[in-house]
Amino acid sequence: MPNNISLKANIGDYQFDNVLLNAAGIRCATTDELDKILDSQAGGCVTKSATPEPRKGNESPRMKATALGCINSMGLPNHGFDYYLKFAEANQNKAGKQVILSIAGLSVDQNLEMLKKIQASSFDGLTELNLSCPNIKGESQIAYDFEAVREILTDTFKFFKKQLGIKLPPYFDMHQFDRIAEVLNGFPITYVNAINSVGNGLIVNPETESAVIKPKGGFGGIGGQYIKPTALANVRALRLRLRPDISIIGTGGIRSGQDVFEHILCGANLVQIGTQFGFEGTKIFDRISRELKEIMDKKGYQSVADFRGKLKTL
Ligand code: SIN
């Protein structure tokens, strides 16, 4: 592997030795899984999106892998906010690795309650506010309601003085990109993470003539190869619209060094790997680091800043 090539990156003041992270939700629900990510080549870990109290999540089967990715309707199974805050406080900013603390309240009040606890805690790392979980029965993805996003961020920044990122769902229309960017540009957010799974897809087994997961009649978030073009479009569209000081984490459809290269060309500062990390485990961070360095070596790039955001158009 070329050793004059650096995969270091930063978000605001936070340094990451490697651009690769796990995506919240995959192999990151227990401290054992999180420790394994921190011990790997990854630049840090993201905790499973927490709710104030522990949750069992939706009924099984609630995840199904396919040849092109997966569908899930996990329903935020997690060990509760205090469990992840304790881990984040104990492991923050160790030797070029960051812990990103992900939260996903089931209501505005739950989100504000957790953000107040973070503000009062010793955790001084990045918090990721997940406004895009598609799998809570009866609830909409908040980030599709632009005025609701404005309201929650208005309430948040009355007291929250730490660094905040927002996990967004995919948007599909130029008007949506314009609207969400206009809202986010009005607040001191540190980064956005684009994208969460493509919500409420449906995968059918033609042999059994059945949906493949049980919750919500088979509807669930789609991840993996299916969603890379949508993820790249969201990273690119947001990079073109957000304030330059707002960083972007690119998530969606990453299986190889080439996929990471494309995300960075579109403007990603860091990337997160979800579905494929679920398939391969922490060794994926070695493989993809090697593949990315090989591409950079061939092209004569020594750091990710050399090509970040430099996508050409025809
Ligand atoms: C889930 O637990 O349902 C997935 C979380 C998410 O998509 O935000």
mmCIF file of C-alpha atoms and ligand atoms in Angstrom:
data_model
loop_
_atom_site.group_PDB
_atom_site.id
_atom_site.type_symbol
_atom_site.label_atom_id
_atom_site.label_comp_id
_atom_site.label_asym_id
_atom_site.label_seq_id
_atom_site.Cartn_x
_atom_site.Cartn_y
_atom_site.Cartn_z
ATOM 1 C CA MET A 1 0.000 0.000 0.000
ATOM 2 C CA PRO A 2 1.394 3.439 -0.890
ATOM 3 C CA ASN A 3 2.521 5.008 2.381
ATOM 4 C CA ASN A 4 2.966 8.632 1.323
ATOM 5 C CA ILE A 5 -0.793 8.970 0.984
ATOM 6 C CA SER A 6 -2.884 10.313 3.826
ATOM 7 C CA LEU A 7 -6.534 9.484 4.479
ATOM 8 C CA LYS A 8 -6.723 12.017 7.320
ATOM 9 C CA ALA A 9 -9.708 14.342 7.418
ATOM 10 C CA ASN A 10 -11.390 16.725 9.775
ATOM 11 C CA ILE A 11 -14.799 18.035 10.635
ATOM 12 C CA GLY A 12 -14.470 21.442 12.231
ATOM 13 C CA ASP A 13 -11.802 21.085 14.904
ATOM 14 C CA TYR A 14 -12.113 17.306 15.077
ATOM 15 C CA GLN A 15 -9.312 15.293 13.484
ATOM 16 C CA PHE A 16 -9.872 11.829 12.032
ATOM 17 C CA ASP A 17 -6.907 9.652 11.028
ATOM 18 C CA ASN A 18 -9.048 7.976 8.373
ATOM 19 C CA VAL A 19 -12.047 9.188 6.351
ATOM 20 C CA LEU A 20 -13.903 5.910 6.930
ATOM 21 C CA LEU A 21 -16.460 5.451 9.701
ATOM 22 C CA ASN A 22 -19.317 3.050 10.340
ATOM 23 C CA ALA A 23 -22.851 4.298 9.725
ATOM 24 C CA ALA A 24 -25.093 4.493 12.771
ATOM 25 C CA GLY A 25 -27.160 1.359 13.069
ATOM 26 C CA ILE A 26 -24.745 -1.275 11.843
ATOM 27 C CA ARG A 27 -22.709 -3.278 14.382
ATOM 28 C CA CYS A 28 -22.598 -0.313 16.773
ATOM 29 C CA ALA A 29 -25.278 -1.004 19.361
ATOM 30 C CA THR A 30 -23.037 -2.443 22.105
ATOM 31 C CA THR A 31 -19.822 -1.192 23.693
ATOM 32 C CA ASP A 32 -18.153 -4.384 22.492
ATOM 33 C CA GLU A 33 -19.041 -3.593 18.862
ATOM 34 C CA LEU A 34 -18.021 0.048 19.301
ATOM 35 C CA ASP A 35 -14.663 -0.937 20.840
ATOM 36 C CA LYS A 36 -14.004 -3.184 17.839
ATOM 37 C CA ILE A 37 -14.582 -0.250 15.453
ATOM 38 C CA LEU A 38 -12.273 1.980 17.519
ATOM 39 C CA ASP A 39 -9.609 -0.758 17.413
ATOM 40 C CA SER A 40 -9.864 -0.979 13.591
ATOM 41 C CA GLN A 41 -8.536 1.210 10.764
ATOM 42 C CA ALA A 42 -11.693 3.361 10.922
ATOM 43 C CA GLY A 43 -11.265 7.029 11.830
ATOM 44 C CA GLY A 44 -13.737 6.629 14.676
ATOM 45 C CA CYS A 45 -17.139 5.223 15.426
ATOM 46 C CA VAL A 46 -20.736 6.346 15.398
ATOM 47 C CA THR A 47 -23.018 5.000 18.093
ATOM 48 C CA LYS A 48 -26.408 3.418 17.358
ATOM 49 C CA SER A 49 -28.994 6.209 17.336
ATOM 50 C CA ALA A 50 -30.214 6.439 20.911
ATOM 51 C CA THR A 51 -33.619 7.113 22.384
ATOM 52 C CA PRO A 52 -33.959 8.343 25.988
ATOM 53 C CA GLU A 53 -34.919 4.845 27.209
ATOM 54 C CA PRO A 54 -33.737 1.444 25.927
ATOM 55 C CA ARG A 55 -35.881 0.035 23.092
ATOM 56 C CA LYS A 56 -36.380 -3.460 21.744
ATOM 57 C CA GLY A 57 -37.348 -2.090 18.301
ATOM 58 C CA ASN A 58 -39.705 -3.638 15.760
ATOM 59 C CA GLU A 59 -40.674 -7.282 15.447
ATOM 60 C CA SER A 60 -38.526 -9.783 13.485
ATOM 61 C CA PRO A 61 -37.689 -10.511 10.755
ATOM 62 C CA ARG A 62 -36.763 -6.833 10.446
ATOM 63 C CA MET A 63 -33.710 -6.900 8.163
ATOM 64 C CA LYS A 64 -33.078 -8.830 4.961
ATOM 65 C CA ALA A 65 -29.963 -8.813 2.825
ATOM 66 C CA THR A 66 -30.294 -9.034 -0.956
ATOM 67 C CA ALA A 67 -27.790 -9.242 -3.809
ATOM 68 C CA LEU A 68 -27.828 -5.444 -4.136
ATOM 69 C CA GLY A 69 -28.023 -4.350 -0.504
ATOM 70 C CA CYS A 70 -30.634 -4.698 2.193
ATOM 71 C CA ILE A 71 -33.963 -3.603 3.558
ATOM 72 C CA ASN A 72 -34.476 -2.911 7.258
ATOM 73 C CA SER A 73 -37.134 -1.807 9.626
ATOM 74 C CA MET A 74 -35.243 -2.125 12.887
ATOM 75 C CA GLY A 75 -37.273 0.500 14.758
ATOM 76 C CA LEU A 76 -34.335 1.926 16.735
ATOM 77 C CA PRO A 77 -33.456 -0.997 19.005
ATOM 78 C CA ASN A 78 -30.845 0.457 21.387
ATOM 79 C CA HIS A 79 -29.562 0.387 24.953
ATOM 80 C CA GLY A 80 -30.806 3.857 25.815
ATOM 81 C CA PHE A 81 -29.161 7.255 25.751
ATOM 82 C CA ASP A 82 -27.250 7.000 29.061
ATOM 83 C CA TYR A 83 -25.440 3.854 27.856
ATOM 84 C CA TYR A 84 -24.084 5.595 24.731
ATOM 85 C CA LEU A 85 -23.315 8.890 26.482
ATOM 86 C CA LYS A 86 -21.204 7.003 29.033
ATOM 87 C CA PHE A 87 -19.288 5.252 26.221
ATOM 88 C CA ALA A 88 -18.804 8.538 24.344
ATOM 89 C CA GLU A 89 -17.532 10.346 27.441
ATOM 90 C CA ALA A 90 -15.042 7.563 28.181
ATOM 91 C CA ASN A 91 -13.729 7.204 24.615
ATOM 92 C CA GLN A 92 -13.789 10.658 23.073
ATOM 93 C CA ASN A 93 -10.875 11.983 21.040
ATOM 94 C CA LYS A 94 -8.428 9.147 21.600
ATOM 95 C CA ALA A 95 -5.407 9.161 19.264
ATOM 96 C CA GLY A 96 -6.987 10.546 16.102
ATOM 97 C CA LYS A 97 -10.255 8.653 16.576
ATOM 98 C CA GLN A 98 -13.542 10.357 17.273
ATOM 99 C CA VAL A 99 -16.742 9.034 18.795
ATOM 100 C CA ILE A 100 -19.845 10.503 17.195
ATOM 101 C CA LEU A 101 -22.850 10.273 19.501
ATOM 102 C CA SER A 102 -26.028 9.658 17.505
ATOM 103 C CA ILE A 103 -29.460 10.436 18.937
ATOM 104 C CA ALA A 104 -32.937 9.909 17.486
ATOM 105 C CA GLY A 105 -35.715 10.937 19.837
ATOM 106 C CA LEU A 106 -39.251 9.848 19.040
ATOM 107 C CA SER A 107 -40.451 13.423 19.570
ATOM 108 C CA VAL A 108 -39.031 16.928 19.594
ATOM 109 C CA ASP A 109 -39.118 16.900 23.393
ATOM 110 C CA GLN A 110 -37.113 13.659 23.523
ATOM 111 C CA ASN A 111 -34.469 15.148 21.242
ATOM 112 C CA LEU A 112 -34.231 18.323 23.318
ATOM 113 C CA GLU A 113 -34.045 16.268 26.528
ATOM 114 C CA MET A 114 -31.046 14.285 25.197
ATOM 115 C CA LEU A 115 -29.333 17.381 23.787
ATOM 116 C CA LYS A 116 -29.665 19.085 27.192
ATOM 117 C CA LYS A 117 -28.013 16.084 28.833
ATOM 118 C CA ILE A 118 -25.175 16.216 26.290
ATOM 119 C CA GLN A 119 -24.742 19.936 26.904
ATOM 120 C CA ALA A 120 -24.466 19.266 30.654
ATOM 121 C CA SER A 121 -22.099 16.300 30.220
ATOM 122 C CA SER A 122 -18.328 16.040 29.836
ATOM 123 C CA PHE A 123 -18.758 14.801 26.233
ATOM 124 C CA ASP A 124 -17.224 17.380 23.964
ATOM 125 C CA GLY A 125 -17.240 15.505 20.647
ATOM 126 C CA LEU A 126 -19.639 15.556 17.724
ATOM 127 C CA THR A 127 -23.315 14.818 18.268
ATOM 128 C CA GLU A 128 -25.361 13.546 15.314
ATOM 129 C CA LEU A 129 -29.052 14.394 15.494
ATOM 130 C CA ASN A 130 -30.861 11.805 13.397
ATOM 131 C CA LEU A 131 -33.934 13.465 11.877
ATOM 132 C CA SER A 132 -34.434 10.741 9.292
ATOM 133 C CA CYS A 133 -35.314 7.345 10.765
ATOM 134 C CA PRO A 134 -38.001 5.903 8.456
ATOM 135 C CA ASN A 135 -38.941 2.958 10.665
ATOM 136 C CA ILE A 136 -40.977 4.281 13.578
ATOM 137 C CA LYS A 137 -44.568 3.218 13.161
ATOM 138 C CA GLY A 138 -46.943 6.142 12.848
ATOM 139 C CA GLU A 139 -44.139 8.735 12.728
ATOM 140 C CA SER A 140 -42.853 10.691 9.754
ATOM 141 C CA GLN A 141 -39.224 11.439 8.993
ATOM 142 C CA ILE A 142 -38.849 14.897 10.556
ATOM 143 C CA ALA A 143 -36.372 16.136 7.960
ATOM 144 C CA TYR A 144 -39.022 16.005 5.216
ATOM 145 C CA ASP A 145 -40.877 18.765 7.117
ATOM 146 C CA PHE A 146 -38.643 21.791 6.589
ATOM 147 C CA GLU A 147 -40.450 24.017 9.085
ATOM 148 C CA ALA A 148 -40.244 21.291 11.744
ATOM 149 C CA VAL A 149 -36.464 21.156 11.179
ATOM 150 C CA ARG A 150 -36.273 24.934 11.567
ATOM 151 C CA GLU A 151 -38.273 24.752 14.810
ATOM 152 C CA ILE A 152 -36.228 21.981 16.387
ATOM 153 C CA LEU A 153 -32.950 23.716 15.497
ATOM 154 C CA THR A 154 -34.249 27.039 16.816
ATOM 155 C CA ASP A 155 -35.081 25.370 20.145
ATOM 156 C CA THR A 156 -31.794 23.433 20.162
ATOM 157 C CA PHE A 157 -29.462 26.356 19.643
ATOM 158 C CA LYS A 158 -31.074 28.317 22.477
ATOM 159 C CA PHE A 159 -28.996 26.137 24.818
ATOM 160 C CA PHE A 160 -26.765 23.798 22.784
ATOM 161 C CA LYS A 161 -23.221 25.152 22.498
ATOM 162 C CA LYS A 162 -21.431 21.975 21.410
ATOM 163 C CA GLN A 163 -20.841 20.674 17.868
ATOM 164 C CA LEU A 164 -23.903 19.283 16.098
ATOM 165 C CA GLY A 165 -24.386 17.316 12.886
ATOM 166 C CA ILE A 166 -27.728 16.410 11.296
ATOM 167 C CA LYS A 167 -28.474 13.025 9.706
ATOM 168 C CA LEU A 168 -30.661 13.669 6.688
ATOM 169 C CA PRO A 169 -32.885 11.447 4.590
ATOM 170 C CA PRO A 170 -32.443 11.407 0.819
ATOM 171 C CA TYR A 171 -34.048 14.271 -1.061
ATOM 172 C CA PHE A 172 -35.178 13.774 -4.641
ATOM 173 C CA ASP A 173 -36.086 17.167 -6.000
ATOM 174 C CA MET A 174 -34.019 20.303 -6.577
ATOM 175 C CA HIS A 175 -36.629 22.285 -4.690
ATOM 176 C CA GLN A 176 -36.088 20.045 -1.661
ATOM 177 C CA PHE A 177 -32.308 20.561 -1.805
ATOM 178 C CA ASP A 178 -32.879 24.323 -1.909
ATOM 179 C CA ARG A 179 -35.325 24.286 1.007
ATOM 180 C CA ILE A 180 -33.298 22.116 3.388
ATOM 181 C CA ALA A 181 -30.085 24.026 2.638
ATOM 182 C CA GLU A 182 -31.823 27.346 3.283
ATOM 183 C CA VAL A 183 -32.996 26.081 6.685
ATOM 184 C CA LEU A 184 -29.660 24.506 7.693
ATOM 185 C CA ASN A 185 -27.619 27.529 6.600
ATOM 186 C CA GLY A 186 -29.458 29.552 9.231
ATOM 187 C CA PHE A 187 -27.964 27.599 12.149
ATOM 188 C CA PRO A 188 -24.453 26.970 13.538
ATOM 189 C CA ILE A 189 -24.442 23.298 12.605
ATOM 190 C CA THR A 190 -21.067 21.631 12.089
ATOM 191 C CA TYR A 191 -21.963 19.001 9.513
ATOM 192 C CA VAL A 192 -24.692 17.116 7.724
ATOM 193 C CA ASN A 193 -24.728 13.398 7.057
ATOM 194 C CA ALA A 194 -26.317 12.470 3.718
ATOM 195 C CA ILE A 195 -28.030 10.042 3.460
ATOM 196 C CA ASN A 196 -29.989 7.731 5.732
ATOM 197 C CA SER A 197 -31.574 4.725 4.029
ATOM 198 C CA VAL A 198 -34.073 5.371 1.242
ATOM 199 C CA GLY A 199 -37.196 5.106 3.345
ATOM 200 C CA ASN A 200 -40.189 2.866 2.832
ATOM 201 C CA GLY A 201 -39.004 0.681 -0.004
ATOM 202 C CA LEU A 202 -40.500 -2.756 -0.517
ATOM 203 C CA ILE A 203 -38.679 -5.948 -1.472
ATOM 204 C CA VAL A 204 -40.754 -8.871 -2.696
ATOM 205 C CA ASN A 205 -39.910 -12.564 -2.718
ATOM 206 C CA PRO A 206 -41.619 -13.818 -5.884
ATOM 207 C CA GLU A 207 -41.369 -17.476 -4.842
ATOM 208 C CA THR A 208 -43.203 -17.039 -1.561
ATOM 209 C CA GLU A 209 -45.191 -14.102 -3.010
ATOM 210 C CA SER A 210 -44.399 -12.254 0.197
ATOM 211 C CA ALA A 211 -42.725 -9.199 1.627
ATOM 212 C CA VAL A 212 -39.349 -10.113 3.163
ATOM 213 C CA ILE A 213 -39.555 -8.241 6.487
ATOM 214 C CA LYS A 214 -42.408 -8.193 8.976
ATOM 215 C CA PRO A 215 -42.817 -4.638 10.357
ATOM 216 C CA LYS A 216 -44.998 -2.105 8.520
ATOM 217 C CA GLY A 217 -46.282 -4.697 6.070
ATOM 218 C CA GLY A 218 -42.797 -5.137 4.595
ATOM 219 C CA PHE A 219 -41.919 -1.460 4.043
ATOM 220 C CA GLY A 220 -38.407 -0.519 5.160
ATOM 221 C CA GLY A 221 -35.293 1.536 4.565
ATOM 222 C CA ILE A 222 -33.213 0.500 1.559
ATOM 223 C CA GLY A 223 -29.400 0.487 1.769
ATOM 224 C CA GLY A 224 -26.461 -0.775 -0.258
ATOM 225 C CA GLN A 225 -25.770 -0.603 -3.996
ATOM 226 C CA TYR A 226 -29.357 0.420 -4.747
ATOM 227 C CA ILE A 227 -28.792 3.850 -3.232
ATOM 228 C CA LYS A 228 -25.324 5.045 -4.272
ATOM 229 C CA PRO A 229 -26.498 7.408 -7.063
ATOM 230 C CA THR A 230 -29.046 8.970 -4.708
ATOM 231 C CA ALA A 231 -26.401 9.360 -1.984
ATOM 232 C CA LEU A 232 -23.913 10.943 -4.402
ATOM 233 C CA ALA A 233 -26.559 13.347 -5.673
ATOM 234 C CA ASN A 234 -27.424 14.422 -2.123
ATOM 235 C CA VAL A 235 -23.781 14.972 -1.167
ATOM 236 C CA ARG A 236 -23.181 16.977 -4.337
ATOM 237 C CA ALA A 237 -26.407 19.008 -4.159
ATOM 238 C CA LEU A 238 -25.832 19.891 -0.511
ATOM 239 C CA ARG A 239 -22.165 20.758 -1.065
ATOM 240 C CA LEU A 240 -23.263 23.226 -3.739
ATOM 241 C CA ARG A 241 -25.797 24.840 -1.404
ATOM 242 C CA LEU A 242 -24.511 24.708 2.181
ATOM 243 C CA ARG A 243 -22.204 27.258 3.818
ATOM 244 C CA PRO A 244 -18.564 26.236 3.214
ATOM 245 C CA ASP A 245 -17.963 25.779 6.951
ATOM 246 C CA ILE A 246 -20.642 23.046 7.153
ATOM 247 C CA SER A 247 -18.901 19.727 6.504
ATOM 248 C CA ILE A 248 -20.561 16.740 4.844
ATOM 249 C CA ILE A 249 -20.421 13.072 5.733
ATOM 250 C CA GLY A 250 -21.310 10.953 2.722
ATOM 251 C CA THR A 251 -23.200 7.753 3.442
ATOM 252 C CA GLY A 252 -24.846 5.353 1.048
ATOM 253 C CA GLY A 253 -23.817 2.547 -1.259
ATOM 254 C CA ILE A 254 -20.156 2.316 -0.292
ATOM 255 C CA ARG A 255 -18.609 -1.086 -1.019
ATOM 256 C CA SER A 256 -15.187 -0.164 -2.410
ATOM 257 C CA GLY A 257 -12.437 2.417 -2.488
ATOM 258 C CA GLN A 258 -13.898 3.679 -5.746
ATOM 259 C CA ASP A 259 -17.237 4.388 -4.056
ATOM 260 C CA VAL A 260 -15.444 6.429 -1.376
ATOM 261 C CA PHE A 261 -13.488 8.258 -4.078
ATOM 262 C CA GLU A 262 -16.767 9.212 -5.782
ATOM 263 C CA HIS A 263 -18.336 10.433 -2.519
ATOM 264 C CA ILE A 264 -15.299 12.636 -1.849
ATOM 265 C CA LEU A 265 -15.319 13.994 -5.426
ATOM 266 C CA CYS A 266 -18.941 15.005 -4.793
ATOM 267 C CA GLY A 267 -17.855 16.877 -1.659
ATOM 268 C CA ALA A 268 -17.806 14.463 1.282
ATOM 269 C CA ASN A 269 -15.311 15.266 4.058
ATOM 270 C CA LEU A 270 -15.754 11.832 5.600
ATOM 271 C CA VAL A 271 -17.813 8.787 4.691
ATOM 272 C CA GLN A 272 -19.799 6.223 6.628
ATOM 273 C CA ILE A 273 -20.300 2.609 5.601
ATOM 274 C CA GLY A 274 -23.505 0.847 6.598
ATOM 275 C CA THR A 275 -24.777 -2.178 4.698
ATOM 276 C CA GLN A 276 -21.402 -3.468 3.502
ATOM 277 C CA PHE A 277 -19.859 -3.018 6.978
ATOM 278 C CA GLY A 278 -22.688 -5.247 8.192
ATOM 279 C CA PHE A 279 -21.647 -7.893 5.654
ATOM 280 C CA GLU A 280 -17.854 -7.718 6.180
ATOM 281 C CA GLY A 281 -17.154 -6.423 9.697
ATOM 282 C CA THR A 282 -14.220 -4.225 10.698
ATOM 283 C CA LYS A 283 -11.795 -5.706 8.165
ATOM 284 C CA ILE A 284 -13.668 -3.691 5.540
ATOM 285 C CA PHE A 285 -11.858 -0.579 6.783
ATOM 286 C CA ASP A 286 -8.468 -2.127 5.830
ATOM 287 C CA ARG A 287 -9.655 -3.229 2.395
ATOM 288 C CA ILE A 288 -11.331 0.034 1.462
ATOM 289 C CA SER A 289 -8.430 2.137 2.821
ATOM 290 C CA ARG A 290 -6.061 0.126 0.618
ATOM 291 C CA GLU A 291 -8.296 0.446 -2.452
ATOM 292 C CA LEU A 292 -8.733 4.192 -1.959
ATOM 293 C CA LYS A 293 -4.994 4.723 -1.537
ATOM 294 C CA GLU A 294 -4.324 2.747 -4.719
ATOM 295 C CA ILE A 295 -6.718 4.972 -6.686
ATOM 296 C CA MET A 296 -5.169 8.113 -5.182
ATOM 297 C CA ASP A 297 -1.675 6.828 -5.965
ATOM 298 C CA LYS A 298 -2.555 6.200 -9.633
ATOM 299 C CA LYS A 299 -4.016 9.678 -9.938
ATOM 300 C CA GLY A 300 -1.164 11.393 -8.101
ATOM 301 C CA TYR A 301 -3.255 12.556 -5.146
ATOM 302 C CA GLN A 302 -1.624 12.569 -1.703
ATOM 303 C CA SER A 303 -4.516 13.728 0.426
ATOM 304 C CA VAL A 304 -8.287 13.631 0.143
ATOM 305 C CA ALA A 305 -8.308 17.442 0.009
ATOM 306 C CA ASP A 306 -6.601 17.174 -3.409
ATOM 307 C CA PHE A 307 -9.854 16.011 -5.028
ATOM 308 C CA ARG A 308 -12.603 16.757 -2.506
ATOM 309 C CA GLY A 309 -15.575 18.458 -4.159
ATOM 310 C CA LYS A 310 -13.809 18.644 -7.510
ATOM 311 C CA LEU A 311 -16.367 16.716 -9.542
ATOM 312 C CA LYS A 312 -16.413 17.935 -13.148
ATOM 313 C CA THR A 313 -19.626 18.385 -15.076
ATOM 314 C CA LEU A 314 -20.042 18.056 -18.828
HETATM 315 C C1 SIN B 1 -33.677 1.764 12.633
HETATM 316 O O1 SIN B 1 -33.268 1.446 13.759
HETATM 317 O O2 SIN B 1 -34.847 1.569 12.294
HETATM 318 C C2 SIN B 1 -32.742 2.420 11.649
HETATM 319 C C3 SIN B 1 -32.345 3.757 12.100
HETATM 320 C C4 SIN B 1 -32.360 4.785 11.021
HETATM 321 O O3 SIN B 1 -32.588 4.474 9.853
HETATM 322 O O4 SIN B 1 -32.170 5.962 11.328
#
